[in-house]
């Protein structure tokens, strides 16, 4: 029986088993998935690691593989945005998301730009802040500690979200990450999740690269109502 080897962005880890199970049930095709920061997964494919299908948290990595001749076809399948997670007991009555980011006494953690699209999107958020509040975006980039999503980052334990674990372990007081995690983070009593409004927030576009003919049925499945419903249930937005 055919088995597809998939490399997928770590932020898909919760939704992916449901997506894969639905696909395998319909097609009879088995799937194995390895998760990681999308930038590092792209490097593995470029280094020659066998891969039938790549699910990235941005569209740039799949498009780069297409240009290199390592992918047959690319497309988009989901969208995301960013949110701010903070330690609940540090929030005062006057604090909104931007006021919290500006507080000198709070340590900000992010994912790692270039290695992890979450870090790239966070840098875009800082650029959006800079446009409206000169010098503030640059200050946030300088202040941020890129603690996860990089080649030398400490691994977050299985079952823990990065924001949750970093704050619990007192590595940071607040974390900028994907809004798809907000429902799960909101169930942690010690955390508070704040939305980032549209004028500042970014749209994270999740792209795929089909690297073998065997994966074409899976690429088609991702745009189906079934797959899109599952992704929506896990906090992702639709792009199809």
Coordinates of C-alpha atoms in Angstrom, one line a residue:
X1 CA 0.0 0.0 0.0
X2 CA 1.2 3.5 -0.8
X3 CA 2.4 5.6 2.1
X4 CA 2.9 9.3 1.7
X5 CA 5.8 10.9 3.5
X6 CA 4.7 14.4 4.6
X7 CA 6.6 17.2 6.3
X8 CA 4.3 19.7 8.0
X9 CA 4.7 22.9 10.0
X10 CA 4.5 22.4 13.7
X11 CA 1.5 24.7 14.1
X12 CA -0.5 22.1 12.2
X13 CA 0.3 19.4 14.8
X14 CA -3.2 19.4 16.5
X15 CA -5.3 19.6 13.3
X16 CA -3.2 17.3 11.1
X17 CA -4.1 13.9 12.6
X18 CA -7.8 14.6 11.9
X19 CA -7.1 15.8 8.4
X20 CA -4.9 12.7 7.6
X21 CA -7.4 10.3 9.1
X22 CA -10.2 11.7 7.0
X23 CA -8.1 11.5 3.9
X24 CA -6.9 7.9 4.5
X25 CA -10.4 6.8 5.3
X26 CA -11.6 8.1 1.9
X27 CA -8.6 7.1 -0.2
X28 CA -7.1 4.1 1.5
X29 CA -3.7 5.8 1.3
X30 CA -1.5 5.8 4.4
X31 CA 0.3 8.9 5.6
X32 CA 3.3 9.5 7.8
X33 CA 4.0 13.0 9.0
X34 CA 7.1 14.7 10.6
X35 CA 6.5 18.1 12.1
X36 CA 8.9 21.0 12.6
X37 CA 9.5 24.7 11.9
X38 CA 8.7 25.2 8.2
X39 CA 12.0 26.9 7.3
X40 CA 14.0 24.0 8.7
X41 CA 11.7 21.5 6.9
X42 CA 12.4 23.3 3.7
X43 CA 16.1 23.0 4.3
X44 CA 15.7 19.2 4.8
X45 CA 13.9 18.9 1.5
X46 CA 16.6 21.0 -0.3
X47 CA 19.2 18.7 1.3
X48 CA 17.6 15.7 -0.5
X49 CA 15.4 14.2 2.2
X50 CA 12.6 12.2 0.6
X51 CA 9.3 14.0 0.8
X52 CA 6.0 13.5 -1.1
X53 CA 4.2 16.6 0.3
X54 CA 5.2 19.7 2.3
X55 CA 2.7 21.7 4.3
X56 CA 4.2 25.1 5.2
X57 CA 3.1 27.9 7.5
X58 CA 3.9 30.3 4.6
X59 CA 3.7 30.4 0.8
X60 CA 7.3 31.4 0.3
X61 CA 8.9 28.0 1.1
X62 CA 6.7 26.0 -1.2
X63 CA 7.2 28.5 -4.0
X64 CA 11.0 28.3 -3.5
X65 CA 10.8 24.5 -3.9
X66 CA 8.8 24.9 -7.1
X67 CA 11.3 27.3 -8.5
X68 CA 14.1 24.8 -7.7
X69 CA 12.3 22.0 -9.4
X70 CA 11.8 20.1 -6.1
X71 CA 8.0 20.5 -6.3
X72 CA 5.5 19.8 -9.1
X73 CA 2.7 22.1 -7.9
X74 CA 2.0 24.5 -5.0
X75 CA -1.1 26.0 -3.5
X76 CA -2.7 27.6 -0.4
X77 CA -4.9 25.7 2.1
X78 CA -5.3 27.7 5.3
X79 CA -4.8 31.1 6.9
X80 CA -3.9 32.2 10.4
X81 CA -3.1 35.4 12.4
X82 CA -1.3 36.3 15.6
X83 CA -2.3 36.8 19.2
X84 CA -0.5 37.8 22.4
X85 CA -0.4 35.5 25.3
X86 CA 0.5 36.9 28.7
X87 CA 0.8 35.7 32.3
X88 CA -2.6 36.5 33.7
X89 CA -1.4 38.1 37.0
X90 CA 0.7 40.7 35.3
X91 CA -2.2 42.4 33.5
X92 CA -3.5 45.6 35.1
X93 CA -6.9 47.1 34.4
X94 CA -5.3 49.7 32.0
X95 CA -3.3 47.2 29.9
X96 CA -4.3 46.4 26.3
X97 CA -2.1 44.3 24.0
X98 CA 0.0 47.2 22.9
X99 CA 0.5 48.6 26.4
X100 CA 1.7 45.2 27.6
X101 CA 4.2 45.0 24.7
X102 CA 5.5 48.4 25.8
X103 CA 6.0 47.6 29.4
X104 CA 9.7 47.5 30.3
X105 CA 9.3 45.0 33.1
X106 CA 7.9 42.3 30.9
X107 CA 9.9 39.8 28.9
X108 CA 8.7 39.1 25.4
X109 CA 9.4 35.8 23.6
X110 CA 8.8 35.0 20.0
X111 CA 9.6 32.3 17.5
X112 CA 12.7 32.5 15.4
X113 CA 12.6 34.4 12.1
X114 CA 13.8 32.7 8.9
X115 CA 13.7 29.2 10.6
X116 CA 10.0 29.5 11.6
X117 CA 7.4 31.6 9.7
X118 CA 5.8 32.5 13.0
X119 CA 8.9 34.5 13.7
X120 CA 8.7 36.1 10.3
X121 CA 5.0 37.1 10.8
X122 CA 5.9 38.5 14.2
X123 CA 8.6 40.7 12.6
X124 CA 5.9 41.8 10.1
X125 CA 3.7 42.7 13.1
X126 CA 6.5 44.8 14.5
X127 CA 6.9 46.5 11.1
X128 CA 3.2 47.3 11.2
X129 CA 3.6 48.8 14.7
X130 CA 6.6 50.8 13.5
X131 CA 4.5 52.4 10.8
X132 CA 2.0 53.7 13.3
X133 CA 4.3 54.3 16.3
X134 CA 7.8 55.2 15.1
X135 CA 10.7 53.4 17.0
X136 CA 8.3 51.2 18.9
X137 CA 8.4 48.3 16.4
X138 CA 12.2 48.4 16.3
X139 CA 12.3 48.5 20.1
X140 CA 10.1 45.3 20.2
X141 CA 12.4 43.5 17.8
X142 CA 15.4 44.4 19.9
X143 CA 13.5 43.4 23.1
X144 CA 12.2 40.0 21.8
X145 CA 13.8 36.8 22.8
X146 CA 13.6 34.2 20.0
X147 CA 13.3 31.2 22.2
X148 CA 11.5 28.6 20.0
X149 CA 11.4 27.5 16.3
X150 CA 15.1 27.7 15.7
X151 CA 17.9 25.2 15.1
X152 CA 19.3 25.7 18.6
X153 CA 16.0 26.2 20.5
X154 CA 15.0 24.2 23.5
X155 CA 12.4 21.6 22.5
X156 CA 8.9 22.3 24.0
X157 CA 7.7 19.2 25.7
X158 CA 5.0 17.1 23.9
X159 CA 1.5 18.3 24.7
X160 CA 2.6 21.8 25.7
X161 CA 2.2 24.9 23.6
X162 CA 5.2 27.2 23.3
X163 CA 3.5 30.2 24.9
X164 CA 2.2 28.0 27.8
X165 CA 5.5 26.3 28.4
X166 CA 7.7 29.4 28.2
X167 CA 5.5 31.3 30.6
X168 CA 5.1 28.4 33.0
X169 CA 8.9 27.8 33.1
X170 CA 9.4 31.6 33.6
X171 CA 11.4 32.0 30.4
X172 CA 9.1 34.9 29.4
X173 CA 6.1 36.9 30.6
X174 CA 4.4 37.1 27.2
X175 CA 4.6 35.4 23.8
X176 CA 3.4 36.4 20.3
X177 CA 2.2 33.4 18.4
X178 CA -0.5 32.0 16.2
X179 CA -4.2 32.8 16.9
X180 CA -5.2 29.2 16.1
X181 CA -3.7 28.3 19.5
X182 CA -5.9 30.9 21.4
X183 CA -8.8 28.5 22.3
X184 CA -6.4 26.0 23.9
X185 CA -4.4 28.7 25.6
X186 CA -7.5 30.3 26.9
X187 CA -8.2 27.2 28.9
X188 CA -5.0 27.6 30.9
X189 CA -6.1 29.5 34.1
X190 CA -2.7 31.2 34.5
X191 CA -2.8 32.7 31.0
X192 CA -4.7 35.5 29.3
X193 CA -4.9 35.7 25.5
X194 CA -5.3 39.1 23.8
X195 CA -6.4 39.6 20.2
X196 CA -4.3 41.9 18.0
X197 CA -6.5 44.2 15.9
X198 CA -6.6 44.1 12.2
X199 CA -4.7 47.3 11.4
X200 CA -1.7 45.7 13.1
X201 CA -2.2 42.0 12.6
X202 CA -0.9 40.0 9.7
X203 CA -2.5 37.2 7.7
X204 CA -0.4 34.0 7.8
X205 CA -1.0 32.1 4.5
X206 CA -0.3 28.3 4.7
X207 CA 1.0 26.9 1.5
X208 CA 1.6 23.4 0.2
X209 CA 4.1 21.9 -2.2
X210 CA 3.3 18.6 -4.0
X211 CA 6.7 16.9 -4.4
X212 CA 5.5 13.6 -6.0
X213 CA 2.7 12.4 -8.2
X214 CA 1.6 10.1 -5.4
X215 CA 0.7 13.1 -3.2
X216 CA -1.6 14.8 -5.8
X217 CA -4.8 13.2 -4.3
X218 CA -3.8 14.6 -0.9
X219 CA -3.2 18.1 -2.4
X220 CA -6.7 18.0 -3.9
X221 CA -8.2 16.8 -0.6
X222 CA -6.9 19.8 1.3
X223 CA -9.3 22.1 -0.6
X224 CA -12.3 19.8 0.1
X225 CA -15.1 20.8 2.4
X226 CA -14.1 18.0 4.7
X227 CA -10.5 19.1 5.1
X228 CA -11.5 22.8 5.4
X229 CA -14.1 22.0 8.1
X230 CA -11.5 20.2 10.1
X231 CA -9.0 23.0 9.8
X232 CA -11.6 25.6 10.8
X233 CA -12.5 23.5 13.9
X234 CA -8.8 23.8 14.9
X235 CA -8.8 27.6 14.6
X236 CA -7.6 28.1 11.1
X237 CA -9.2 30.4 8.5
X238 CA -10.0 29.4 4.9
X239 CA -8.2 30.5 1.8
X240 CA -10.2 28.4 -0.7

